[in-house]
């Protein structure tokens, strides 16, 4: 099992992998991916899974980095249920456990040129993913998975609760009730937190604060700074400085 830190080009490329499956984990930017006609975006907490032999097309405008895991095909692999399910659903919303592992990989990739941590990390990430596909870990209802995916695809613009309710095929009142009962916060609070989490990832990739503000859907840098400061009790500039100092120690 090999890992690659990869950047994709803006020009669309189409090909297949005859001898391995592929897991594409977002670090920064957005990958436009179509697998055998099933289209989606790899970004935020959504990873992409390309099954061996599946024709897929991809492109990524603007600055981007992805971690790509190439998994050799093996009929005896205990994780084959991942590939079987991914033929029908090539996009997967990462759990908090997978997101934490993803954040750790971003930290290690930025801090060290050595790859000695990758092997253990890959094994842990794949085992966690296998458990989720085996339903050893609780999965969100399909309607809420669709809502989270929709949020991640629309980080750069304002989304209303009625709009999200339509995605879930529930009435606005029922959607709000189900969402809050599941996540403990309102849909709008969750969406803001999702945008700010993505903002942190972009900041640590060296993006300017004005660029980050625009990318995650704030009207200007001032509005972004206000929301960030309210959520984390410090400005994005101060947070970035502290994170960089932490990485140097």
XYZ file of C-alpha atoms in Angstrom:
249
model
C 0.000 0.000 0.000
C 1.586 3.256 -1.170
C 0.724 6.796 -0.255
C 1.116 9.895 -2.350
C 0.728 13.569 -1.572
C -0.702 14.766 -4.839
C -1.741 17.911 -6.649
C -4.243 17.716 -9.496
C -4.423 19.883 -12.590
C -7.334 22.002 -13.783
C -7.520 20.097 -17.085
C -9.735 17.018 -16.838
C -8.029 13.629 -16.970
C -9.780 10.275 -17.511
C -8.308 6.839 -16.817
C -8.695 3.545 -14.925
C -6.598 1.587 -12.403
C -6.555 -2.078 -13.417
C -4.589 -3.342 -10.415
C -5.467 -1.183 -7.430
C -8.225 0.691 -5.642
C -7.751 4.311 -4.639
C -8.782 6.387 -1.630
C -8.563 10.158 -2.130
C -8.432 12.166 1.095
C -8.823 15.969 0.925
C -6.147 18.162 2.442
C -6.896 21.473 0.740
C -8.859 22.481 -2.323
C -11.606 20.664 -4.197
C -11.392 17.652 -6.497
C -14.157 17.344 -9.077
C -14.499 13.579 -9.453
C -16.754 11.428 -11.634
C -16.605 7.646 -11.187
C -18.478 5.623 -13.792
C -21.007 8.445 -14.192
C -21.417 9.135 -10.461
C -20.278 12.701 -9.851
C -19.273 14.490 -6.657
C -16.694 16.688 -4.976
C -13.867 15.532 -2.711
C -13.368 18.237 -0.078
C -13.794 18.936 3.607
C -14.962 15.726 5.266
C -15.837 13.939 2.004
C -13.325 11.447 0.621
C -13.507 9.674 -2.719
C -13.086 5.946 -3.371
C -12.250 4.662 -6.847
C -12.648 0.916 -7.269
C -10.181 -0.965 -9.447
C -11.269 -1.000 -13.093
C -13.743 1.880 -12.713
C -13.342 4.588 -15.349
C -13.077 7.939 -13.631
C -12.507 11.565 -14.597
C -11.091 14.243 -12.330
C -9.906 17.831 -12.219
C -9.094 20.352 -9.523
C -9.142 24.081 -10.216
C -6.939 26.365 -8.140
C -4.545 25.385 -5.356
C -5.018 21.855 -4.030
C -3.399 18.960 -2.148
C -4.771 15.464 -1.610
C -3.483 12.359 0.066
C -4.009 9.387 -2.237
C -3.804 5.812 -0.985
C -3.315 3.120 -3.633
C -4.606 -0.222 -2.335
C -3.594 -3.322 -4.376
C -6.472 -5.576 -5.363
C -6.595 -8.721 -3.243
C -9.569 -11.146 -3.358
C -8.784 -12.302 0.184
C -8.666 -8.776 1.622
C -10.977 -8.420 4.625
C -11.753 -4.902 3.455
C -13.365 -5.956 0.178
C -16.760 -4.805 1.471
C -15.419 -1.250 1.121
C -14.912 -1.687 -2.611
C -18.192 -3.546 -3.089
C -20.167 -0.689 -1.519
C -18.099 2.015 -3.219
C -19.023 0.773 -6.675
C -22.474 2.216 -5.933
C -21.419 5.069 -3.608
C -17.904 6.380 -4.367
C -18.114 9.264 -1.881
C -17.945 8.795 1.887
C -18.469 11.307 4.688
C -15.629 10.858 7.142
C -16.439 10.343 10.802
C -14.804 12.429 13.526
C -12.253 9.627 13.952
C -11.263 9.735 10.285
C -11.201 13.542 10.291
C -8.838 13.488 13.268
C -6.555 11.071 11.441
C -6.736 13.292 8.365
C -5.782 16.370 10.399
C -2.862 14.452 11.918
C -1.609 13.531 8.446
C -1.765 17.179 7.362
C 0.256 18.153 10.440
C 2.896 15.482 9.835
C 3.167 16.242 6.125
C 3.771 19.921 6.874
C 6.176 19.316 9.770
C 8.402 16.543 8.484
C 10.000 15.494 5.223
C 10.307 11.946 6.538
C 7.731 9.305 5.664
C 8.394 6.969 8.598
C 5.006 7.797 10.181
C 2.979 7.028 7.053
C 2.839 3.254 7.246
C 1.273 3.121 10.710
C -1.044 6.009 9.847
C -2.247 4.286 6.662
C -2.992 1.078 8.510
C -4.950 2.908 11.196
C -6.898 4.979 8.658
C -7.813 1.922 6.586
C -8.828 -0.126 9.639
C -11.088 2.707 10.824
C -12.636 2.994 7.376
C -13.225 -0.781 7.266
C -14.982 -0.626 10.627
C -17.296 2.132 9.435
C -18.197 0.264 6.275
C -18.864 -2.824 8.396
C -21.257 -0.712 10.491
C -19.161 -1.328 13.592
C -19.307 2.441 13.957
C -22.714 4.171 13.889
C -23.616 5.711 10.531
C -25.727 8.795 9.941
C -29.137 8.387 8.310
C -28.843 8.661 4.532
C -30.859 11.884 4.476
C -28.438 13.614 6.834
C -25.436 12.265 4.922
C -26.902 13.921 1.836
C -27.262 17.197 3.744
C -23.644 17.110 4.980
C -22.409 16.381 1.479
C -24.492 19.285 0.160
C -23.041 21.604 2.789
C -19.499 20.621 1.844
C -20.194 21.267 -1.827
C -21.479 24.760 -1.060
C -19.069 26.184 1.501
C -18.533 29.297 -0.618
C -22.130 30.540 -0.446
C -24.985 31.123 1.956
C -27.326 28.161 2.535
C -30.737 28.481 4.184
C -32.366 25.934 6.472
C -35.353 25.472 4.090
C -32.863 24.718 1.312
C -31.227 22.024 3.435
C -34.644 20.670 4.356
C -35.390 20.163 0.660
C -32.166 18.182 0.289
C -33.237 15.938 3.166
C -36.782 15.546 1.735
C -38.200 16.656 5.093
C -40.295 19.648 6.074
C -38.227 22.544 7.467
C -39.601 22.001 10.968
C -38.998 18.239 10.932
C -35.550 18.650 9.382
C -34.510 21.153 12.055
C -35.748 18.818 14.796
C -33.924 15.754 13.406
C -30.719 17.659 12.687
C -30.517 19.259 16.123
C -31.308 15.962 17.854
C -28.495 14.266 15.907
C -25.751 16.895 16.116
C -26.751 18.944 19.154
C -26.668 22.255 17.247
C -28.766 23.986 14.624
C -28.055 23.412 10.909
C -26.735 26.964 10.539
C -24.373 26.619 13.501
C -23.118 23.314 12.132
C -22.595 24.844 8.672
C -20.679 27.796 10.125
C -18.475 25.425 12.126
C -17.860 23.381 8.985
C -16.771 26.500 7.093
C -14.484 27.571 9.934
C -12.911 24.115 10.174
C -12.163 24.232 6.467
C -10.791 27.739 6.990
C -8.302 26.399 9.538
C -7.118 23.791 7.068
C -6.634 26.407 4.355
C -4.828 28.808 6.682
C -2.325 26.084 7.592
C -1.694 25.523 3.908
C -0.413 29.102 3.665
C -3.431 30.748 2.055
C -4.019 34.456 2.751
C -6.818 35.326 5.163
C -8.711 37.273 2.492
C -8.519 34.288 0.130
C -9.652 31.912 2.881
C -12.576 34.184 3.774
C -13.796 34.152 0.180
C -13.257 30.408 -0.262
C -15.408 29.501 2.748
C -18.209 31.898 1.884
C -17.785 35.030 3.999
C -18.615 38.393 2.454
C -15.238 39.841 3.395
C -12.255 39.316 5.686
C -13.861 41.383 8.451
C -16.930 39.123 8.593
C -14.680 36.064 8.570
C -12.527 37.416 11.401
C -15.630 38.190 13.478
C -17.049 34.664 13.050
C -13.674 33.009 13.675
C -13.030 35.059 16.804
C -16.502 34.265 18.152
C -15.971 30.533 17.641
C -12.357 30.222 18.847
C -11.875 33.280 21.109
C -9.027 34.594 18.996
C -8.540 36.116 15.579
C -7.478 33.920 12.635
C -4.180 35.807 12.433
C -3.401 35.094 16.102
C -4.477 31.454 15.732
C -2.201 31.020 12.707
C 0.747 32.507 14.586
C 0.215 30.159 17.551
C -0.091 27.108 15.292
C 3.109 27.939 13.451
C 4.959 28.415 16.745
C 3.637 25.057 17.972
C 4.910 23.296 14.861
C 8.387 24.784 15.314
C 8.703 23.469 18.870
